[in-house]
Tab-separated table of C-alpha atoms in Angstrom:
chain	number	residue	atom	x	y	z
B	1	ALA	CA	0.306	13.435	-14.275
B	2	ALA	CA	3.700	10.062	-14.439
B	3	GLY	CA	2.751	7.044	-12.264
B	4	VAL	CA	4.751	4.134	-10.906
B	5	ILE	CA	5.944	1.559	-14.179
B	6	GLN	CA	5.973	-1.265	-13.123
B	7	SER	CA	7.026	-4.192	-15.931
B	8	PRO	CA	6.483	-7.108	-16.343
B	9	ARG	CA	1.816	-6.479	-15.559
B	10	HIS	CA	2.662	-10.499	-16.154
B	11	LEU	CA	4.575	-13.045	-15.615
B	12	ILE	CA	4.272	-18.121	-15.721
B	13	LYS	CA	7.403	-18.578	-14.422
B	14	GLU	CA	8.297	-22.753	-13.364
B	15	LYS	CA	10.050	-23.742	-10.144
B	16	ARG	CA	13.401	-23.544	-10.309
B	17	GLU	CA	13.588	-21.032	-12.610
B	18	THR	CA	14.626	-17.029	-11.720
B	19	ALA	CA	12.361	-14.089	-12.372
B	20	THR	CA	13.338	-10.681	-12.114
B	21	LEU	CA	10.248	-7.144	-11.573
B	22	LYS	CA	11.087	-4.253	-12.764
B	23	CYS	CA	10.345	-0.594	-11.110
B	24	TYR	CA	10.188	2.682	-12.448
B	25	PRO	CA	9.190	5.353	-8.773
B	26	ILE	CA	7.661	8.299	-10.055
B	27	PRO	CA	9.972	11.065	-11.228
B	28	ARG	CA	11.922	13.039	-7.762
B	29	HIS	CA	10.327	10.355	-5.770
B	30	ASP	CA	13.436	9.173	-3.791
B	31	THR	CA	11.948	6.206	-1.830
B	32	VAL	CA	11.506	2.849	-3.807
B	33	TYR	CA	8.578	0.359	-2.020
B	34	TRP	CA	8.003	-3.867	-2.965
B	35	TYR	CA	5.274	-4.919	-0.988
B	36	GLN	CA	4.280	-8.480	-1.835
B	37	GLN	CA	-0.041	-10.358	-1.568
B	38	GLY	CA	-0.954	-13.798	-2.056
B	39	PRO	CA	-3.576	-14.825	-2.951
B	40	GLY	CA	-6.795	-13.710	-0.970
B	41	GLN	CA	-4.304	-11.910	1.473
B	42	ASP	CA	-3.122	-8.066	2.581
B	43	PRO	CA	0.257	-6.083	1.018
B	44	GLN	CA	3.506	-8.031	2.352
B	45	PHE	CA	5.900	-5.514	3.075
B	46	LEU	CA	8.792	-6.964	1.147
B	47	ILE	CA	12.015	-4.386	1.276
B	48	SER	CA	13.140	-0.442	0.174
B	49	PHE	CA	15.366	1.689	-1.391
B	50	TYR	CA	16.323	5.220	0.103
B	51	GLU	CA	18.599	6.975	-2.192
B	52	LYS	CA	19.965	4.141	-3.482
B	53	MET	CA	20.858	2.428	-0.190
B	54	GLN	CA	18.663	-0.548	1.129
B	55	SER	CA	16.641	1.814	4.102
B	56	ASP	CA	14.130	-1.388	5.100
B	57	LYS	CA	13.647	-4.956	5.165
B	58	GLY	CA	10.194	-6.604	5.868
B	59	SER	CA	9.732	-10.547	4.926
B	60	ILE	CA	12.026	-10.965	2.284
B	61	PRO	CA	13.206	-14.332	1.002
B	62	ASP	CA	16.879	-14.497	0.845
B	63	ARG	CA	16.341	-15.716	-2.465
B	64	PHE	CA	14.893	-12.758	-3.404
B	65	SER	CA	17.347	-9.734	-3.120
B	66	ALA	CA	16.767	-6.311	-4.962
B	67	GLN	CA	18.453	-3.464	-5.413
B	68	GLN	CA	17.893	0.575	-6.926
B	69	PHE	CA	19.919	1.749	-9.689
B	70	SER	CA	21.535	5.855	-9.951
B	71	ASP	CA	17.663	6.384	-12.402
B	72	TYR	CA	15.801	5.203	-8.819
B	73	HIS	CA	14.485	2.521	-11.071
B	74	SER	CA	13.721	-0.742	-9.054
B	75	GLU	CA	15.036	-4.494	-10.144
B	76	LEU	CA	13.036	-7.418	-7.732
B	77	ASN	CA	15.045	-10.594	-8.294
B	78	MET	CA	13.785	-13.462	-7.152
B	79	SER	CA	15.631	-17.123	-7.665
B	80	SER	CA	15.052	-20.745	-6.850
B	81	LEU	CA	11.359	-20.034	-7.796
B	82	GLU	CA	8.071	-22.115	-5.735
B	83	LEU	CA	4.383	-22.224	-5.994
B	84	GLY	CA	4.138	-20.202	-2.789
B	85	ASP	CA	6.023	-17.386	-4.527
B	86	SER	CA	2.592	-17.061	-6.949
B	87	ALA	CA	1.334	-13.987	-6.044
B	88	LEU	CA	1.222	-9.741	-6.740
B	89	TYR	CA	3.968	-7.973	-6.335
B	90	PHE	CA	3.508	-4.263	-5.790
B	91	CYS	CA	5.893	-1.601	-6.305
B	92	ALA	CA	5.401	2.187	-4.421
B	93	SER	CA	7.236	5.582	-4.542
B	94	SER	CA	7.277	8.057	-2.432
B	95	TYR	CA	8.681	11.614	-1.087
B	96	ARG	CA	9.207	13.410	1.451
B	97	ASP	CA	7.155	16.518	1.541
B	98	SER	CA	8.909	19.963	4.057
B	99	SER	CA	6.371	18.060	7.184
B	100	GLY	CA	8.177	14.862	7.007
B	101	LEU	CA	5.537	12.489	6.118
B	102	TYR	CA	5.527	10.206	3.107
B	103	GLY	CA	3.864	9.889	-0.559
B	104	TYR	CA	2.902	6.904	-1.312
B	105	THR	CA	2.443	5.952	-5.125
B	106	PHE	CA	1.229	2.421	-5.472
B	107	GLY	CA	1.901	0.602	-9.257
B	108	SER	CA	-0.303	-1.710	-11.065
B	109	GLY	CA	1.534	-5.111	-10.218
B	110	THR	CA	3.349	-7.671	-11.740
B	111	ARG	CA	1.303	-10.981	-11.322
B	112	LEU	CA	4.139	-13.456	-10.796
B	113	THR	CA	2.317	-17.121	-11.750
B	114	VAL	CA	4.754	-20.642	-11.008
B	115	VAL	CA	3.426	-23.112	-12.055
A	8	ASP	CA	4.517	-0.009	14.131
A	9	ALA	CA	0.689	0.336	16.199
A	10	LYS	CA	-2.152	-2.471	15.628
A	11	THR	CA	-6.021	-0.289	14.191
A	12	THR	CA	-8.777	-2.556	14.001
A	13	GLN	CA	-11.396	-2.677	10.853
A	14	PRO	CA	-14.163	-4.795	10.242
A	15	ASN	CA	-13.618	-7.489	7.822
A	16	SER	CA	-17.404	-6.132	5.605
A	17	MET	CA	-19.558	-3.148	5.154
A	18	GLU	CA	-22.560	-2.913	3.353
A	19	SER	CA	-23.595	0.866	1.975
A	20	ASN	CA	-26.495	2.098	-1.487
A	21	GLU	CA	-24.532	4.330	-3.622
A	22	GLU	CA	-25.536	7.338	-3.357
A	23	GLU	CA	-25.382	7.160	0.225
A	24	PRO	CA	-22.795	8.317	2.353
A	25	VAL	CA	-20.106	5.574	4.652
A	26	HIS	CA	-18.828	5.568	7.788
A	27	LEU	CA	-15.405	3.366	7.884
A	28	PRO	CA	-14.821	2.766	11.455
A	29	CYS	CA	-11.176	1.610	13.284
A	30	ASN	CA	-9.637	1.688	16.384
A	31	HIS	CA	-6.624	2.247	17.052
A	32	SER	CA	-6.697	1.795	21.122
A	33	THR	CA	-2.716	2.143	21.052
A	34	ILE	CA	-1.524	5.457	18.437
A	35	SER	CA	1.570	6.577	20.291
A	36	GLY	CA	1.771	10.142	20.355
A	37	THR	CA	3.456	10.541	16.710
A	38	ASP	CA	1.326	8.274	14.609
A	39	TYR	CA	-0.079	9.843	11.320
A	40	ILE	CA	-3.450	7.639	10.238
A	41	HIS	CA	-3.771	7.093	6.766
A	42	TRP	CA	-6.134	5.449	4.882
A	43	TYR	CA	-5.614	4.114	1.784
A	44	ARG	CA	-7.980	2.053	-0.434
A	45	GLN	CA	-7.203	-1.302	-3.097
A	46	LEU	CA	-9.742	-2.097	-5.863
A	47	PRO	CA	-10.396	-4.936	-7.518
A	48	SER	CA	-6.534	-6.090	-9.460
A	49	GLN	CA	-4.670	-3.284	-8.743
A	50	GLY	CA	-2.408	-1.242	-5.915
A	51	PRO	CA	-3.349	0.375	-3.441
A	52	GLU	CA	-4.514	4.201	-3.293
A	53	TYR	CA	-3.605	6.698	-1.616
A	54	VAL	CA	-6.778	8.346	0.167
A	55	ILE	CA	-6.264	10.316	3.036
A	56	HIS	CA	-4.365	10.637	6.014
A	57	GLY	CA	-5.196	12.674	9.201
A	58	LEU	CA	-3.034	13.802	12.805
A	59	THR	CA	-5.116	14.650	15.225
A	60	SER	CA	-8.055	17.550	13.409
A	61	ASN	CA	-10.113	15.771	11.086
A	62	VAL	CA	-9.716	16.857	7.484
A	63	ASN	CA	-11.130	16.870	4.625
A	64	ASN	CA	-9.844	16.343	1.091
A	65	ARG	CA	-11.756	15.902	-2.826
A	66	MET	CA	-12.042	11.982	-1.892
A	67	ALA	CA	-13.757	12.251	1.571
A	68	SER	CA	-12.837	12.862	4.757
A	69	LEU	CA	-11.331	11.246	7.565
A	70	ALA	CA	-12.584	12.074	11.115
A	71	ILE	CA	-10.398	11.823	14.134
A	72	ALA	CA	-12.503	11.016	17.906
A	73	GLU	CA	-9.932	13.600	20.384
A	74	ASP	CA	-7.749	10.833	22.318
A	75	ARG	CA	-6.901	9.562	19.214
A	76	LYS	CA	-8.347	6.176	19.610
A	77	SER	CA	-9.994	5.586	16.796
A	78	SER	CA	-11.227	7.397	13.834
A	79	THR	CA	-13.384	6.612	10.843
A	80	LEU	CA	-13.255	7.363	7.118
A	81	ILE	CA	-16.458	9.255	5.484
A	82	LEU	CA	-17.388	8.720	1.563
A	83	HIS	CA	-20.178	10.941	1.725
A	84	ARG	CA	-21.601	9.412	-1.609
A	85	ALA	CA	-20.763	6.253	-2.055
A	86	THR	CA	-20.968	5.159	-6.085
A	87	LEU	CA	-19.901	1.546	-7.602
A	88	ARG	CA	-16.082	2.600	-7.457
A	89	ASP	CA	-15.652	3.135	-4.133
A	90	ALA	CA	-16.012	-0.840	-3.881
A	91	ALA	CA	-13.156	-1.688	-2.142
A	92	VAL	CA	-10.369	-2.529	0.535
A	93	TYR	CA	-10.098	0.632	2.627
A	94	TYR	CA	-7.730	0.113	5.212
A	95	CYS	CA	-6.255	2.375	7.482
A	96	ILE	CA	-2.682	2.543	9.084
A	97	LEU	CA	-0.704	4.104	12.146
A	98	LYS	CA	2.529	4.964	10.167
A	99	GLU	CA	4.985	6.790	12.561
A	100	THR	CA	6.489	10.019	11.404
A	101	SER	CA	9.902	9.101	10.867
A	102	GLY	CA	8.485	5.464	9.576
A	103	SER	CA	9.235	4.708	5.890
A	104	ARG	CA	7.489	1.405	5.191
A	105	LEU	CA	3.505	1.313	5.449
A	106	THR	CA	2.413	-1.617	7.558
A	107	PHE	CA	-1.247	-3.397	5.499
A	108	GLY	CA	-3.431	-5.073	8.449
A	109	GLU	CA	-6.324	-6.280	8.260
A	110	GLY	CA	-8.963	-4.574	6.219
A	111	THR	CA	-12.825	-3.528	5.328
A	112	GLN	CA	-14.715	-4.759	2.119
A	113	LEU	CA	-16.891	-2.053	1.333
A	114	THR	CA	-19.305	-3.349	-0.894
A	115	VAL	CA	-21.757	-0.854	-3.195
A	116	ASN	CA	-25.577	-1.996	-3.577
A	117	PRO	CA	-27.481	0.059	-6.900
């Protein structure tokens, strides 16, 4: 079965540069989530989109922005990168089943290293 | 979201059952109990979820206390591939995000 696809798998950027991470959700999943996981930390929710509209916002820095496109893929744009932005960035997608529950599937992540 | 409390780490031997506890004394009536696990260098993976009744699937069983203030994830026969961080997460039916707390690092000894 198709999973959540994230690209690139690894990314190295210098301080103050910009980065764009991409996420391709499972077909027919209507919601995309972005999480950040620093070294030794638990995943932290950044932002989510439902049907291409922002549905929830977590601890996402103002330097970051995201959007979901008409084909449901999502991009996380990160500007003025700082050393502390080095982390694993996970994308997840979900669907709402008949009981209102959400099934979440996570991608393998993008490892961003800022040098 | 209501808070959960899990032990920082647990150890098990291969082929033996593992019981991973989770306390959630402030759980509300609309909160579902979700379990996810994260293997090294991978994204979190859904394990199981439930509301009031015990649940079984091919990966694990979920035992929920009658008062719903605690639950236990049961791996019936641990394998080396089950070594991971296990997260117990409460989520409202209408809620969207999953909020990860401090999970349990499970070590499986051969």
